[in-house]
Short mmCIF file of C-alpha atoms and ligand atoms in Angstrom, two decimals:
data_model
loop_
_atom_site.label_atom_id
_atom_site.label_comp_id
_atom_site.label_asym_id
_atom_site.label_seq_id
_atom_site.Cartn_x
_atom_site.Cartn_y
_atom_site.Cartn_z
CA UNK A 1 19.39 -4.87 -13.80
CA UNK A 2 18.25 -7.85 -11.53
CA UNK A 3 14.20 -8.13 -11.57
CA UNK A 4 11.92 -6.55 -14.61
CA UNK A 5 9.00 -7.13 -12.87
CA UNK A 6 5.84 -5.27 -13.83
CA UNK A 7 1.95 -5.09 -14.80
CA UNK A 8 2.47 -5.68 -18.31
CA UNK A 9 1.49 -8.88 -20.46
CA UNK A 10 4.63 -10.47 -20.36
CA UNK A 11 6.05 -9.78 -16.53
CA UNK A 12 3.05 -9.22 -14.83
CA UNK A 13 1.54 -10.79 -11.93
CA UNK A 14 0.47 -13.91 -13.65
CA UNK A 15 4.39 -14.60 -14.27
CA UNK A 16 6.33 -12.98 -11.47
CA UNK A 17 6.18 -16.84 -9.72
CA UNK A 18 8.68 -17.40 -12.63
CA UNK A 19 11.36 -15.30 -10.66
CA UNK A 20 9.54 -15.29 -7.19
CA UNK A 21 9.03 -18.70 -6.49
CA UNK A 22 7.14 -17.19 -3.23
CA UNK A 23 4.43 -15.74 -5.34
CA UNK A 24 2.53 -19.75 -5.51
CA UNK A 25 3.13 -19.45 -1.37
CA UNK A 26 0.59 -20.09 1.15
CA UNK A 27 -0.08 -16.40 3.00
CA UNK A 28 0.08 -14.42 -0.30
CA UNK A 29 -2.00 -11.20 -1.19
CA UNK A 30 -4.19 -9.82 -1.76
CA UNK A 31 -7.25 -11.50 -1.22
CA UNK A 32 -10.81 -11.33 -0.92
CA UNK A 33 -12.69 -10.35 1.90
CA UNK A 34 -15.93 -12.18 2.09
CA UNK A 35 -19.30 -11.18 3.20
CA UNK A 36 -19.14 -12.67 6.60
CA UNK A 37 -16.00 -12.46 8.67
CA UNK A 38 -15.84 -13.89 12.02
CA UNK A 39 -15.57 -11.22 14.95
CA UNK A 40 -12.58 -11.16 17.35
CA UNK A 41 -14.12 -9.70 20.19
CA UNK A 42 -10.43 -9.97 21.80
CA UNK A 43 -9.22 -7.47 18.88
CA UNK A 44 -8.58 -4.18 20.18
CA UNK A 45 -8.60 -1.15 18.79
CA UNK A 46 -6.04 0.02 16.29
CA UNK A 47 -3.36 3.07 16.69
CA UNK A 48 -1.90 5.39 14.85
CA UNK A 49 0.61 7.55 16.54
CA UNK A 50 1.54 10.13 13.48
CA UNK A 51 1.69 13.11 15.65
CA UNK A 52 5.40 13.76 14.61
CA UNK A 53 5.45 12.00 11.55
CA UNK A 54 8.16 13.43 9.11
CA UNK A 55 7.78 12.84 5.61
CA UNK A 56 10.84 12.90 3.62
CA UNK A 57 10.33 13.01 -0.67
CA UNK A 58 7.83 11.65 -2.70
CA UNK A 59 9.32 9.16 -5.71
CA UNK A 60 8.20 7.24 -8.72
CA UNK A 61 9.54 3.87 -8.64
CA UNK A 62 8.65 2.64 -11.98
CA UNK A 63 6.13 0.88 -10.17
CA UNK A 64 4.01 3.30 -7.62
CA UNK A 65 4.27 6.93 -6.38
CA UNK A 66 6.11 6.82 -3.16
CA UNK A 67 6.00 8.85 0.26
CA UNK A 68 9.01 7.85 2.38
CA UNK A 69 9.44 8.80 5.94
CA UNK A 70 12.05 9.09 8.83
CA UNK A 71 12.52 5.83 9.97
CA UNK A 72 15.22 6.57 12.61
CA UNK A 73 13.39 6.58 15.32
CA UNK A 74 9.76 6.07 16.95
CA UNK A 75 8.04 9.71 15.64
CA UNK A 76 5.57 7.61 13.75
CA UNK A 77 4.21 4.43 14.58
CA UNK A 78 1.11 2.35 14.75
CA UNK A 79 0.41 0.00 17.87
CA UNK A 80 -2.32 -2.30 19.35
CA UNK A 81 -5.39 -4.43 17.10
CA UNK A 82 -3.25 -7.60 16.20
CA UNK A 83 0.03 -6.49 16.63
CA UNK A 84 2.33 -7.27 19.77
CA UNK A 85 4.57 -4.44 18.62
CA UNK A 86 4.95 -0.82 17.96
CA UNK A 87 5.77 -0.95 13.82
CA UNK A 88 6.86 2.25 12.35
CA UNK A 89 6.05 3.91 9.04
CA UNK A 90 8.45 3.85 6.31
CA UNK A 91 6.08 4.94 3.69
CA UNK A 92 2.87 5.11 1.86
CA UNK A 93 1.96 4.13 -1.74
CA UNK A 94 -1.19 3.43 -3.89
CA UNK A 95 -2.53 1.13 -6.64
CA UNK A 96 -5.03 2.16 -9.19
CA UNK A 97 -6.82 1.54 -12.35
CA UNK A 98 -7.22 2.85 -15.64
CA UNK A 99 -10.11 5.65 -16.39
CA UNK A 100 -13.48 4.49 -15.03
CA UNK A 101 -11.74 0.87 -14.39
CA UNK A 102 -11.32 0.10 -10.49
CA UNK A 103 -7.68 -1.23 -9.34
CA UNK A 104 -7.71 -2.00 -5.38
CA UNK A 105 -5.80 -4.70 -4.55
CA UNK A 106 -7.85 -6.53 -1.83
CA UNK A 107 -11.36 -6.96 -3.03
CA UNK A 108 -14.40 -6.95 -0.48
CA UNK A 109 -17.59 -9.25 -1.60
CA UNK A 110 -16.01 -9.89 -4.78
CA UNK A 111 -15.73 -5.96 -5.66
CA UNK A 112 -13.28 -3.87 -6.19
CA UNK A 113 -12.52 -0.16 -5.17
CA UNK A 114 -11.35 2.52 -7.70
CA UNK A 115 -7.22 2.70 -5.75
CA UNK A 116 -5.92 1.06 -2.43
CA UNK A 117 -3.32 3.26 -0.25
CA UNK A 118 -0.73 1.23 1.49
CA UNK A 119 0.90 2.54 4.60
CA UNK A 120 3.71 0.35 5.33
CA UNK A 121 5.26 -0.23 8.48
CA UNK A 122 8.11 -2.31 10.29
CA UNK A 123 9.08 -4.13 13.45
CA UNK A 124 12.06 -2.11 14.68
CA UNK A 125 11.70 -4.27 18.33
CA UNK A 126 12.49 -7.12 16.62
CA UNK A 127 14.34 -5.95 13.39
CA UNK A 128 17.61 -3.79 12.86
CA UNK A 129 16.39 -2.54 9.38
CA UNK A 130 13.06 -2.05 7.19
CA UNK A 131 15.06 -4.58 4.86
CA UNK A 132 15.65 -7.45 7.84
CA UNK A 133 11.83 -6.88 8.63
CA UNK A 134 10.81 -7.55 5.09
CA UNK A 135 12.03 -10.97 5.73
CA UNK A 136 10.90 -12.16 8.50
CA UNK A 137 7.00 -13.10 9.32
CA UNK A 138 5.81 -10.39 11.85
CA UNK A 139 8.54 -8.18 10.53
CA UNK A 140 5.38 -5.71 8.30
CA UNK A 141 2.09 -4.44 9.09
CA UNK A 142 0.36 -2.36 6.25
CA UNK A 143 -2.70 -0.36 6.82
CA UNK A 144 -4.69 -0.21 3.57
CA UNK A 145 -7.57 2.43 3.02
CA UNK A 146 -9.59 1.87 0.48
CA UNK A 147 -10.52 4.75 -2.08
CA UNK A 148 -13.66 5.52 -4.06
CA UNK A 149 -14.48 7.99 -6.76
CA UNK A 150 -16.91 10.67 -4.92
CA UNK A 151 -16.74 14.37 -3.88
CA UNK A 152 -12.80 15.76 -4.03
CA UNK A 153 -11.07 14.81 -1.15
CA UNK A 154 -9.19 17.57 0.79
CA UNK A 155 -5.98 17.07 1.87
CA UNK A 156 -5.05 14.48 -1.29
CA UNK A 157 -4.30 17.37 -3.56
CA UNK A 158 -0.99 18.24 -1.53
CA UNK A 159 0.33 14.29 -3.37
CA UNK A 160 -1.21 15.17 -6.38
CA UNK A 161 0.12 18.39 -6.86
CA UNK A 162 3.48 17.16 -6.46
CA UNK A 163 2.99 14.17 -9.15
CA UNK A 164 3.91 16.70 -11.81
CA UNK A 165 7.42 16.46 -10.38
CA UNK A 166 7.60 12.59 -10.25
CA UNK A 167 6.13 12.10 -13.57
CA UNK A 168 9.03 9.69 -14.49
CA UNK A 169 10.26 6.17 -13.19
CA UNK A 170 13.43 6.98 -10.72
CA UNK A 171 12.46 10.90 -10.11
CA UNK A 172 12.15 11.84 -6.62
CA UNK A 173 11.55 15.79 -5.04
CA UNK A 174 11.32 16.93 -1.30
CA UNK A 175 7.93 16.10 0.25
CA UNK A 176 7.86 17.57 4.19
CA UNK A 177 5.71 18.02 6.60
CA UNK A 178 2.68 15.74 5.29
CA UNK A 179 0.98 13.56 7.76
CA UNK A 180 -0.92 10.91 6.45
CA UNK A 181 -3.48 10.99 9.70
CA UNK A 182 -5.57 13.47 7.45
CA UNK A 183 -6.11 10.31 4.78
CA UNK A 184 -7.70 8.06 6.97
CA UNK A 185 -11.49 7.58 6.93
CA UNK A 186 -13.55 8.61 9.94
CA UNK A 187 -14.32 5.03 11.30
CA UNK A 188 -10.75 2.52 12.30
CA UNK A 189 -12.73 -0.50 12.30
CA UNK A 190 -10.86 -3.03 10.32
CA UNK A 191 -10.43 -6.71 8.70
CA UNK A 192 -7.02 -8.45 9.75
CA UNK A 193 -4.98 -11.15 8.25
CA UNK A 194 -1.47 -13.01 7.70
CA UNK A 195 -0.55 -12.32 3.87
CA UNK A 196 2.63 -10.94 1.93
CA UNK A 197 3.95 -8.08 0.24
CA UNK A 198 1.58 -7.61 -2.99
CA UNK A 199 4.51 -7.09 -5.31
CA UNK A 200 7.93 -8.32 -5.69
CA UNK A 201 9.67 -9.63 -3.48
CA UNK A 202 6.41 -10.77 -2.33
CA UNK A 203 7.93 -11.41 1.08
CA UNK A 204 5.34 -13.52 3.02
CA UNK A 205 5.93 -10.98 6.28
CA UNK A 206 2.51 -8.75 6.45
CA UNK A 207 0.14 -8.74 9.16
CA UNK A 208 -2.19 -6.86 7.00
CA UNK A 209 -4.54 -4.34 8.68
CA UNK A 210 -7.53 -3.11 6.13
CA UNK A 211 -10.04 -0.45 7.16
CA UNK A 212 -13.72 -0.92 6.24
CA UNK A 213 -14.83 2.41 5.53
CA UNK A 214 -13.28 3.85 2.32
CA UNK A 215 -12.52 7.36 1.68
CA UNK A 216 -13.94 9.38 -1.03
CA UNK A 217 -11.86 11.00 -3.68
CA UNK A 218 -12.54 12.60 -7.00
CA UNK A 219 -12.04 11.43 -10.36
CA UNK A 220 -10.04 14.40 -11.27
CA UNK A 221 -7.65 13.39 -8.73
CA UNK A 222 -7.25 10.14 -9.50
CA UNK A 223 -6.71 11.49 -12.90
CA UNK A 224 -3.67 12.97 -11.53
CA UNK A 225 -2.62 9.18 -10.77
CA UNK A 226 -2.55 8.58 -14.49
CA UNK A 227 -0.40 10.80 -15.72
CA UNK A 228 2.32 8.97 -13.98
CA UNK A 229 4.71 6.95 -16.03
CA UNK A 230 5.82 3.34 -15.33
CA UNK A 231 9.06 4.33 -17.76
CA UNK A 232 11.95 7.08 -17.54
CA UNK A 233 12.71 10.28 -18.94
CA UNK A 234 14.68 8.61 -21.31
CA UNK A 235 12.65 5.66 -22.59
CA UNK A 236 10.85 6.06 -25.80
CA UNK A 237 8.12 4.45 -25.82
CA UNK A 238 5.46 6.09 -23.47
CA UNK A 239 3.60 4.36 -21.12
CA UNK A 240 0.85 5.72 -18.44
CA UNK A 241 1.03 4.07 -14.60
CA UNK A 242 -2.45 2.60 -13.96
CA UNK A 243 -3.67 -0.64 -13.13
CA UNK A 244 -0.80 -1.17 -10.87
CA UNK A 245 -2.46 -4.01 -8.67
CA UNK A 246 -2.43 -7.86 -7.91
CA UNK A 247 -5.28 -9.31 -8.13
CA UNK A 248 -6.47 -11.47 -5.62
CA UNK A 249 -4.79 -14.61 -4.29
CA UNK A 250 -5.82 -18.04 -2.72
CA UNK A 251 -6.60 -17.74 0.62
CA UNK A 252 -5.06 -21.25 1.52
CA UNK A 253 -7.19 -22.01 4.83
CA UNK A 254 -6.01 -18.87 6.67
CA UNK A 255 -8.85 -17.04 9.75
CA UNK A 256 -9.67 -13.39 8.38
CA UNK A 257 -10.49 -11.66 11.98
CA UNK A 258 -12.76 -8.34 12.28
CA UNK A 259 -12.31 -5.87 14.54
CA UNK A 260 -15.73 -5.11 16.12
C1 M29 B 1 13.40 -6.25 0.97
C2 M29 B 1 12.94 -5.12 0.12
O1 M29 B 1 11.52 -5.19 0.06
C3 M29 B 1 10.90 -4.12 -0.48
O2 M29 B 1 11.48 -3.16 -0.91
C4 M29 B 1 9.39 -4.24 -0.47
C5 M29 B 1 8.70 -2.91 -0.72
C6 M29 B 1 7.21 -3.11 -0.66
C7 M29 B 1 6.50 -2.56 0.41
C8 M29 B 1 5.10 -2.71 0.48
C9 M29 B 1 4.44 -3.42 -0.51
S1 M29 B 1 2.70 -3.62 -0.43
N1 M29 B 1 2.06 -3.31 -1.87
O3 M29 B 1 2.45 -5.03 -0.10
O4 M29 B 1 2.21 -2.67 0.57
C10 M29 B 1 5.13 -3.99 -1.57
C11 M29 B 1 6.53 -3.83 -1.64
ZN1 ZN B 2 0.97 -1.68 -1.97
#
């Protein structure tokens, strides 16, 4: 059943190099942002053109909870900041800790945020598949949104709801209709850099885009995160999805450039 993978003792990230060679690279991540990033004044604004997004099923992948949308075409894609392409989504995902424990994957000063939502996109210009894209180094861009515990936050319930029917690794139900526009924080201003894929395969193809403002969700909701399983159905032994992150990696030399 090729990789076993995980966030456990014995196959998480401290041993995935083991199988993913990559994983000891030199553009891997997350990292940390630092205090003081140097301003690209050239940097323009980013995009996100979501207006006729379509949002297929949410899934558990043994590994996340998973939003996947229709990729056939240029409905939903993001454009401008760093990126010399229009990249289209292909889906969203989070990483989170366990109760009262933060789990963001990119860390800003040295701290951490309670989750991290991932919107991933792809090069379709340059790329015939999300799969070809993976592989190449400006084949991803990922937009990730910080989240921290605070008031409940509106629209999120609509994911969380539907958790109940993903509880289990390889489950999957319809999820239409959602645009992810309504989980973005008010302000688009944002730290950019060249880094990887945060989990296996840890493909070294991200132009990562992170927004500075975080958005505020409850603890109840992130609850909901929790009850999440990393097994199947069918496993025995129980065993709750949280702390599903990387933590951060070397930055190796490389510029981290802020938007203004
Ligand atoms: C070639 C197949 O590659 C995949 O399926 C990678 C899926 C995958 C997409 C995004 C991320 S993240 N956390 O860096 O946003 C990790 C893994
Ligand atoms: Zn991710």
């Amino acid at each position: 059943k090729g990789n076993h993978w995980g966030y456990g003792q014995e196959n998480g990230p401290d041993v995935w190099h083991k199988n993913y060679p990559v994983a000891l690279g030199s553009r891997q991540s997350p990292i940390d942002i630092p205090r003081q990033v140097s301003h690209d004044p050239s940097l323009g604004p980013i995009v996100l053109d979501y207006d006729h997004c379509t949002s297929i099923n949410i899934s558990n992948n043994g590994h996340s909870v998973v939003v996947y949308f229709d990729d056939t075409d240029d409905r939903s894609v993001i454009h401008g900041g760093p990126l010399e392409n229009p990249y289209r989504l292909k889906q969203f995902h989070f990483h989170w800790g366990g109760k009262g424990c933060d789990g963001s994957e990119h860390t800003v000063a040295g701290n951490s945020y309670a989750s991290e939502l991932h919107l991933v996109h792809w090069n379709a210009v340059k790329y015939k598949s999300f799969d070809h894209a993976a592989a190449a180094p400006d084949g991803l861009a990922v937009v990730g949104i910080f989240l921290e515990t605070g008031d409940d936050h509106r629209w999120l319930h609509t994911i969380t709801d539907a958790m109940y029917m993903v509880k289990y690794k390889g489950s999957v139900t319809d999820f239409k209709g959602f645009n992810p526009k309504c989980l973005l924080p008010s302000s688009l201003h944002y730290w950019t850099y060249l880094g990887s894929l945060t989990t296996p395969p840890l493909h070294e193809s991200v132009t990562w885009i992170l927004l500075k403002d975080p958005i505020a969700v409850s603890e109840k909701q992130l609850g909901k995160f929790r009850l999440l399983q990393f097994t199947g159905e069918e496993e025995d032994q129980r065993s709750r999805m949280e702390n599903n992150f990387r933590p951060p990696q070397p930055l190796k030399g490389r510029r981290i450039r802020s938007s203004n």
